[in-house]
mmCIF file of C-alpha atoms and ligand atoms in Angstrom:
data_model
loop_
_atom_site.group_PDB
_atom_site.id
_atom_site.type_symbol
_atom_site.label_atom_id
_atom_site.label_comp_id
_atom_site.label_asym_id
_atom_site.label_seq_id
_atom_site.Cartn_x
_atom_site.Cartn_y
_atom_site.Cartn_z
ATOM 1 C CA UNK Y 91 0.000 0.000 0.000
ATOM 2 C CA UNK Y 92 1.187 3.518 -0.731
ATOM 3 C CA UNK Y 93 2.219 5.487 2.347
ATOM 4 C CA UNK Y 94 0.726 8.977 2.691
ATOM 5 C CA UNK Y 95 3.269 11.658 1.896
ATOM 6 C CA UNK Y 96 4.697 13.891 4.612
ATOM 7 C CA UNK Y 97 3.734 17.599 4.502
ATOM 8 C CA UNK Y 98 7.237 18.559 3.345
ATOM 9 C CA UNK Y 99 7.168 16.023 0.511
ATOM 10 C CA UNK Y 100 3.679 17.207 -0.406
ATOM 11 C CA UNK Y 101 4.996 20.779 -0.544
ATOM 12 C CA UNK Y 102 7.969 19.810 -2.713
ATOM 13 C CA UNK Y 103 5.798 17.729 -5.004
ATOM 14 C CA UNK Y 104 3.211 20.497 -5.347
ATOM 15 C CA UNK Y 105 5.850 23.060 -6.346
ATOM 16 C CA UNK Y 106 7.436 20.611 -8.782
ATOM 17 C CA UNK Y 107 4.115 19.691 -10.355
ATOM 18 C CA UNK Y 108 3.246 23.353 -10.990
ATOM 19 C CA UNK Y 109 6.686 24.001 -12.473
ATOM 20 C CA UNK Y 110 6.479 20.961 -14.747
ATOM 21 C CA UNK Y 111 3.502 22.617 -16.479
ATOM 22 C CA UNK Y 112 5.899 25.257 -17.885
ATOM 23 C CA UNK Y 113 7.685 22.741 -20.078
ATOM 24 C CA UNK Y 114 6.481 22.744 -23.686
ATOM 25 C CA UNK Y 115 7.146 20.477 -26.649
ATOM 26 C CA UNK Y 116 10.615 20.914 -28.112
ATOM 27 C CA UNK Y 117 12.064 22.728 -25.118
ATOM 28 C CA UNK Y 118 15.581 22.265 -23.804
ATOM 29 C CA UNK Y 119 15.264 22.203 -20.028
ATOM 30 C CA UNK Y 120 17.890 22.382 -17.291
ATOM 31 C CA UNK Y 121 17.089 19.802 -14.623
ATOM 32 C CA UNK Y 122 18.157 20.770 -11.115
ATOM 33 C CA UNK Y 123 19.504 18.645 -8.293
ATOM 34 C CA UNK Y 124 18.107 17.683 -4.894
ATOM 35 C CA UNK Y 125 14.926 16.194 -3.491
ATOM 36 C CA UNK Y 126 12.596 18.886 -4.895
ATOM 37 C CA UNK Y 127 14.225 18.675 -8.314
ATOM 38 C CA UNK Y 128 13.820 14.890 -8.175
ATOM 39 C CA UNK Y 129 10.055 15.434 -7.884
ATOM 40 C CA UNK Y 130 10.260 17.653 -10.944
ATOM 41 C CA UNK Y 131 12.020 14.956 -12.949
ATOM 42 C CA UNK Y 132 9.298 12.479 -11.926
ATOM 43 C CA UNK Y 133 6.522 14.942 -12.853
ATOM 44 C CA UNK Y 134 8.141 15.545 -16.254
ATOM 45 C CA UNK Y 135 8.533 11.819 -16.865
ATOM 46 C CA UNK Y 136 4.863 11.447 -16.030
ATOM 47 C CA UNK Y 137 3.919 14.153 -18.576
ATOM 48 C CA UNK Y 138 6.142 12.472 -21.172
ATOM 49 C CA UNK Y 139 4.446 9.116 -20.630
ATOM 50 C CA UNK Y 140 0.872 10.391 -20.349
ATOM 51 C CA UNK Y 141 0.824 13.268 -22.852
ATOM 52 C CA UNK Y 142 3.750 12.443 -25.093
ATOM 53 C CA UNK Y 143 5.534 15.645 -24.042
ATOM 54 C CA UNK Y 144 8.753 15.951 -26.039
ATOM 55 C CA UNK Y 145 11.654 17.793 -24.461
ATOM 56 C CA UNK Y 146 15.360 17.343 -23.796
ATOM 57 C CA UNK Y 147 16.812 17.605 -20.316
ATOM 58 C CA UNK Y 148 20.206 18.961 -19.363
ATOM 59 C CA UNK Y 149 20.988 17.510 -15.918
ATOM 60 C CA UNK Y 150 22.961 19.527 -13.368
ATOM 61 C CA UNK Y 151 24.514 16.501 -11.646
ATOM 62 C CA UNK Y 152 25.309 12.847 -12.132
ATOM 63 C CA UNK Y 153 22.476 11.932 -9.737
ATOM 64 C CA UNK Y 154 19.890 13.869 -11.755
ATOM 65 C CA UNK Y 155 21.277 12.372 -14.967
ATOM 66 C CA UNK Y 156 20.806 8.870 -13.520
ATOM 67 C CA UNK Y 157 17.236 9.563 -12.413
ATOM 68 C CA UNK Y 158 16.248 11.134 -15.740
ATOM 69 C CA UNK Y 159 17.753 8.247 -17.685
ATOM 70 C CA UNK Y 160 16.029 5.718 -15.451
ATOM 71 C CA UNK Y 161 12.690 7.409 -16.172
ATOM 72 C CA UNK Y 162 13.288 7.523 -19.919
ATOM 73 C CA UNK Y 163 13.809 11.286 -20.250
ATOM 74 C CA UNK Y 164 16.136 12.140 -23.156
ATOM 75 C CA UNK Y 165 19.141 14.047 -21.853
ATOM 76 C CA UNK Y 166 22.060 15.858 -23.403
ATOM 77 C CA UNK Y 167 24.987 17.999 -22.291
ATOM 78 C CA UNK Y 168 24.883 21.769 -21.992
ATOM 79 C CA UNK Y 169 27.408 22.122 -24.789
ATOM 80 C CA UNK Y 170 25.319 19.993 -27.140
ATOM 81 C CA UNK Y 171 22.160 21.890 -26.189
ATOM 82 C CA UNK Y 172 23.863 25.280 -26.567
ATOM 83 C CA UNK Y 173 21.256 27.431 -24.847
ATOM 84 C CA UNK Y 174 18.264 26.397 -22.763
ATOM 85 C CA UNK Y 175 14.676 27.591 -22.735
ATOM 86 C CA UNK Y 176 14.230 26.993 -19.056
ATOM 87 C CA UNK Y 177 15.939 25.649 -15.949
ATOM 88 C CA UNK Y 178 13.955 24.378 -12.989
ATOM 89 C CA UNK Y 179 15.834 23.739 -9.747
ATOM 90 C CA UNK Y 180 15.468 23.732 -5.978
ATOM 91 C CA UNK Y 181 17.148 26.050 -3.464
ATOM 92 C CA UNK Y 182 18.320 26.026 0.123
ATOM 93 C CA UNK Y 183 17.168 29.603 0.792
ATOM 94 C CA UNK Y 184 15.526 32.409 -1.166
ATOM 95 C CA UNK Y 185 14.844 36.024 -0.228
ATOM 96 C CA UNK Y 186 12.240 38.542 -1.380
ATOM 97 C CA UNK Y 187 14.432 39.595 -4.362
ATOM 98 C CA UNK Y 188 14.714 35.908 -5.381
ATOM 99 C CA UNK Y 189 18.382 35.756 -4.570
ATOM 100 C CA UNK Y 190 19.317 32.248 -3.501
ATOM 101 C CA UNK Y 191 21.658 30.055 -1.560
ATOM 102 C CA UNK Y 192 22.192 26.787 -3.399
ATOM 103 C CA UNK Y 193 24.610 23.891 -3.167
ATOM 104 C CA UNK Y 194 23.218 21.904 -0.247
ATOM 105 C CA UNK Y 195 23.358 18.916 -2.577
ATOM 106 C CA UNK Y 196 26.868 19.825 -3.743
ATOM 107 C CA UNK Y 197 25.924 20.607 -7.344
ATOM 108 C CA UNK Y 198 26.133 24.409 -7.259
ATOM 109 C CA UNK Y 199 28.747 24.735 -10.005
ATOM 110 C CA UNK Y 200 26.855 22.876 -12.721
ATOM 111 C CA UNK Y 201 23.583 24.350 -11.418
ATOM 112 C CA UNK Y 202 24.853 27.919 -11.782
ATOM 113 C CA UNK Y 203 26.337 27.313 -15.230
ATOM 114 C CA UNK Y 204 23.134 25.681 -16.477
ATOM 115 C CA UNK Y 205 20.778 28.277 -14.950
ATOM 116 C CA UNK Y 206 22.863 31.136 -16.357
ATOM 117 C CA UNK Y 207 22.674 29.573 -19.828
ATOM 118 C CA UNK Y 208 18.851 29.574 -19.735
ATOM 119 C CA UNK Y 209 16.256 32.080 -20.858
ATOM 120 C CA UNK Y 210 14.484 31.608 -17.551
ATOM 121 C CA UNK Y 211 15.099 30.008 -14.179
ATOM 122 C CA UNK Y 212 12.217 28.721 -12.070
ATOM 123 C CA UNK Y 213 13.011 27.773 -8.494
ATOM 124 C CA UNK Y 214 10.829 25.257 -6.699
ATOM 125 C CA UNK Y 215 10.853 25.100 -2.929
ATOM 126 C CA UNK Y 216 8.845 24.298 0.142
ATOM 127 C CA UNK Y 217 7.886 27.262 2.302
ATOM 128 C CA UNK Y 218 10.685 26.671 4.850
ATOM 129 C CA UNK Y 219 13.221 27.935 2.299
ATOM 130 C CA UNK Y 220 11.931 31.517 2.378
ATOM 131 C CA UNK Y 221 14.066 33.870 4.492
ATOM 132 C CA UNK Y 222 14.171 37.557 5.303
ATOM 133 C CA UNK Y 223 17.972 37.668 4.904
ATOM 134 C CA UNK Y 224 20.151 34.949 3.366
ATOM 135 C CA UNK Y 225 22.758 33.226 5.489
ATOM 136 C CA UNK Y 226 21.239 30.923 8.113
ATOM 137 C CA UNK Y 227 21.956 28.036 5.724
ATOM 138 C CA UNK Y 228 25.754 27.559 5.518
ATOM 139 C CA UNK Y 229 26.970 28.993 2.228
ATOM 140 C CA UNK Y 230 28.632 26.314 0.044
ATOM 141 C CA UNK Y 231 31.789 27.371 -1.763
ATOM 142 C CA UNK Y 232 33.370 24.987 -4.278
ATOM 143 C CA UNK Y 233 37.183 24.985 -4.112
ATOM 144 C CA UNK Y 234 39.896 23.074 -5.926
ATOM 145 C CA UNK Y 235 41.885 20.496 -3.968
ATOM 146 C CA UNK Y 236 45.266 22.204 -4.466
ATOM 147 C CA UNK Y 237 45.996 24.420 -1.462
ATOM 148 C CA UNK Y 238 42.485 24.022 -0.125
ATOM 149 C CA UNK Y 239 43.469 24.652 3.515
ATOM 150 C CA UNK Y 240 45.089 27.914 2.458
ATOM 151 C CA UNK Y 241 41.979 28.800 0.462
ATOM 152 C CA UNK Y 242 39.866 28.154 3.563
ATOM 153 C CA UNK Y 243 42.102 30.433 5.643
ATOM 154 C CA UNK Y 244 41.922 33.172 3.010
ATOM 155 C CA UNK Y 245 38.144 32.860 2.931
ATOM 156 C CA UNK Y 246 37.850 33.149 6.711
ATOM 157 C CA UNK Y 247 40.183 36.153 6.849
ATOM 158 C CA UNK Y 248 38.360 37.885 4.029
ATOM 159 C CA UNK Y 249 35.012 37.390 5.802
ATOM 160 C CA UNK Y 250 36.229 39.275 8.880
ATOM 161 C CA UNK Y 251 35.915 42.565 7.010
ATOM 162 C CA UNK Y 252 32.450 41.925 5.571
ATOM 163 C CA UNK Y 253 28.858 42.371 6.695
ATOM 164 C CA UNK Y 254 28.313 38.804 7.932
ATOM 165 C CA UNK Y 255 27.739 37.406 11.415
ATOM 166 C CA UNK Y 256 30.169 34.461 11.322
ATOM 167 C CA UNK Y 257 33.340 33.576 9.459
ATOM 168 C CA UNK Y 258 34.102 29.890 9.961
ATOM 169 C CA UNK Y 259 34.285 27.368 7.169
ATOM 170 C CA UNK Y 260 34.034 23.585 7.327
ATOM 171 C CA UNK Y 261 35.064 21.148 4.643
ATOM 172 C CA UNK Y 262 32.017 19.092 3.668
ATOM 173 C CA UNK Y 263 32.392 15.389 4.303
ATOM 174 C CA UNK Y 264 30.612 12.310 3.063
ATOM 175 C CA UNK Y 265 31.005 9.727 5.802
ATOM 176 C CA UNK Y 266 34.684 9.549 6.676
ATOM 177 C CA UNK Y 267 35.829 11.107 3.398
ATOM 178 C CA UNK Y 268 35.904 14.625 2.037
ATOM 179 C CA UNK Y 269 32.936 15.283 -0.233
ATOM 180 C CA UNK Y 270 33.948 15.376 -3.903
ATOM 181 C CA UNK Y 271 31.817 17.245 -6.414
ATOM 182 C CA UNK Y 272 30.989 16.016 -9.915
ATOM 183 C CA UNK Y 273 33.839 18.251 -11.109
ATOM 184 C CA UNK Y 274 36.325 16.614 -8.699
ATOM 185 C CA UNK Y 275 36.475 19.598 -6.326
ATOM 186 C CA UNK Y 276 35.617 20.050 -2.631
ATOM 187 C CA UNK Y 277 33.108 22.195 -0.779
ATOM 188 C CA UNK Y 278 33.682 24.550 2.137
ATOM 189 C CA UNK Y 279 30.446 25.385 3.960
ATOM 190 C CA UNK Y 280 30.658 28.891 5.413
ATOM 191 C CA UNK Y 281 28.711 29.507 8.619
ATOM 192 C CA UNK Y 282 27.766 33.131 8.129
ATOM 193 C CA UNK Y 283 24.504 33.400 10.068
ATOM 194 C CA UNK Y 284 23.434 36.487 8.143
ATOM 195 C CA UNK Y 285 24.674 37.892 4.827
ATOM 196 C CA UNK Y 286 24.295 41.672 4.811
ATOM 197 C CA UNK Y 287 25.300 42.183 1.181
ATOM 198 C CA UNK Y 288 24.967 38.992 -0.872
ATOM 199 C CA UNK Y 289 25.878 40.614 -4.183
ATOM 200 C CA UNK Y 290 29.141 42.000 -2.826
ATOM 201 C CA UNK Y 291 29.993 38.753 -1.026
ATOM 202 C CA UNK Y 292 29.476 36.680 -4.172
ATOM 203 C CA UNK Y 293 31.842 38.895 -6.175
ATOM 204 C CA UNK Y 294 34.522 38.891 -3.483
ATOM 205 C CA UNK Y 295 34.386 35.130 -2.913
ATOM 206 C CA UNK Y 296 35.004 34.434 -6.577
ATOM 207 C CA UNK Y 297 38.145 36.589 -6.546
ATOM 208 C CA UNK Y 298 39.983 34.163 -4.257
ATOM 209 C CA UNK Y 299 42.152 32.019 -6.556
ATOM 210 C CA UNK Y 300 41.249 28.549 -5.185
ATOM 211 C CA UNK Y 301 37.517 29.270 -5.327
ATOM 212 C CA UNK Y 302 35.731 27.831 -8.330
ATOM 213 C CA UNK Y 303 32.231 29.147 -7.564
ATOM 214 C CA UNK Y 304 29.980 29.996 -4.649
ATOM 215 C CA UNK Y 305 26.367 29.083 -3.879
ATOM 216 C CA UNK Y 306 24.925 32.599 -4.049
ATOM 217 C CA UNK Y 307 22.645 32.958 -7.074
ATOM 218 C CA UNK Y 308 22.141 36.680 -7.596
ATOM 219 C CA UNK Y 309 19.739 37.953 -10.285
ATOM 220 C CA UNK Y 310 19.493 34.489 -11.831
ATOM 221 C CA UNK Y 311 16.090 33.290 -10.593
ATOM 222 C CA UNK Y 312 13.051 34.677 -12.450
ATOM 223 C CA UNK Y 313 10.176 32.782 -10.863
ATOM 224 C CA UNK Y 314 9.727 31.216 -7.428
ATOM 225 C CA UNK Y 315 7.157 28.489 -6.931
ATOM 226 C CA UNK Y 316 6.552 27.725 -3.272
ATOM 227 C CA UNK Y 317 4.709 24.585 -2.236
ATOM 228 C CA UNK Y 318 2.863 24.062 1.052
ATOM 229 C CA UNK Y 319 2.047 20.952 3.041
ATOM 230 C CA UNK Y 320 -1.635 21.080 2.064
ATOM 231 C CA UNK Y 321 -0.939 21.213 -1.680
ATOM 232 C CA UNK Y 322 -1.249 25.010 -1.967
ATOM 233 C CA UNK Y 323 1.186 26.543 -4.444
ATOM 234 C CA UNK Y 324 2.246 30.184 -4.626
ATOM 235 C CA UNK Y 325 4.026 31.513 -7.669
ATOM 236 C CA UNK Y 326 5.815 34.839 -8.068
ATOM 237 C CA UNK Y 327 7.381 36.148 -11.272
ATOM 238 C CA UNK Y 328 9.910 38.854 -10.384
ATOM 239 C CA UNK Y 329 10.022 40.263 -13.932
ATOM 240 C CA UNK Y 330 6.301 40.623 -14.631
ATOM 241 C CA UNK Y 331 5.270 41.147 -11.006
ATOM 242 C CA UNK Y 332 2.634 38.460 -11.517
ATOM 243 C CA UNK Y 333 1.496 36.427 -8.504
ATOM 244 C CA UNK Y 334 -0.605 33.269 -8.624
ATOM 245 C CA UNK Y 335 -1.997 30.959 -5.985
ATOM 246 C CA UNK Y 336 -3.240 27.515 -6.966
ATOM 247 C CA UNK Y 337 -3.608 24.079 -5.488
ATOM 248 C CA UNK Y 338 -2.241 20.736 -6.544
ATOM 249 C CA UNK Y 339 -4.504 17.823 -5.657
ATOM 250 C CA UNK Y 340 -3.363 15.595 -2.839
ATOM 251 C CA UNK Y 341 -3.887 11.901 -2.144
ATOM 252 C CA UNK Y 342 -7.386 10.786 -2.987
ATOM 253 C CA UNK Y 343 -7.880 13.378 -5.716
ATOM 254 C CA UNK Y 344 -7.974 12.332 -9.334
ATOM 255 C CA UNK Y 345 -4.345 12.937 -10.213
ATOM 256 C CA UNK Y 346 -0.996 11.225 -10.476
ATOM 257 C CA UNK Y 347 0.094 12.019 -6.969
ATOM 258 C CA UNK Y 348 0.072 8.513 -5.585
ATOM 259 C CA UNK Y 349 1.484 6.944 -8.713
ATOM 260 C CA UNK Y 350 4.591 9.030 -8.808
ATOM 261 C CA UNK Y 351 5.098 8.965 -5.040
ATOM 262 C CA UNK Y 352 5.889 5.257 -5.084
HETATM 263 C C1 LIG O 206 21.792 21.084 -4.787
HETATM 264 C C2 LIG O 206 20.903 22.222 -4.488
HETATM 265 C C3 LIG O 206 19.489 21.901 -4.141
HETATM 266 O O1 LIG O 206 18.658 22.480 -5.087
HETATM 267 C C4 LIG O 206 19.202 22.433 -2.769
HETATM 268 O O2 LIG O 206 20.136 21.862 -1.852
HETATM 269 C C5 LIG O 206 17.777 22.090 -2.328
HETATM 270 O O3 LIG O 206 17.648 20.720 -2.146
HETATM 271 P P1 LIG O 206 16.285 20.052 -1.711
HETATM 272 O O4 LIG O 206 15.320 20.244 -2.822
HETATM 273 O O5 LIG O 206 16.656 18.598 -1.481
HETATM 274 O O6 LIG O 206 15.838 20.706 -0.440
HETATM 275 O O7 LIG O 206 21.262 23.369 -4.541
HETATM 276 O O8 LIG O 206 23.115 21.488 -4.977
#
């Protein structure tokens, strides 16, 4: 028997389902990484199977590539696709200007490259991701392995002069090992508490030689779709100013909810 979904999974699913409706025949679509993005991939696979939706996905991680392939979604690389119509991805935090912290799943580098190479980025999130000021979620910074302890020290020293509440970094681990990204790099999670000026911080971080990229997404997200535990979905388009509230059916309604939750 199918287990009922938790409120947080319902929220993620609801946001993903609404976002999946933006994909049209022939589109090239960036597929994000993480648990919310995994719901999106399942919703898109469901549209492909039910409606014959034709699109090509550009995954932002090896895990998303595996899931898409498993579900029969045609995928290609960013370089083969060239430019994308749309990218849909999750986030760890978003503020009222739709600036984001991303990288909780360790895929920030490919995610930022793919989103930047898209006409439009839609972020899907449950309501817990909305913050007044970015920074409670540790900011992931991808660094190369060479001299990484020195890079960490430089990062911490640089943070002392900036409008943030904390300045300690921790190398991300996976079990007993250092976490390794799809690009063979490592991640330093910066405990900042509060980021006073995210735009400035993003620019400064990327000037440190060992830093490959940071998890601040500034002026990249166009639309936020927020899901709630009861299936309510709120959508905000920062360019048009348009707001929409809708509802995605939950278990028991006539939809695909239970099928794709298995
Ligand atoms: C991966 C990401 C994810 O989008 C972010 O961590 C959100 O994940 P989830 O949807 O599982 O909460 O940036 O690098």
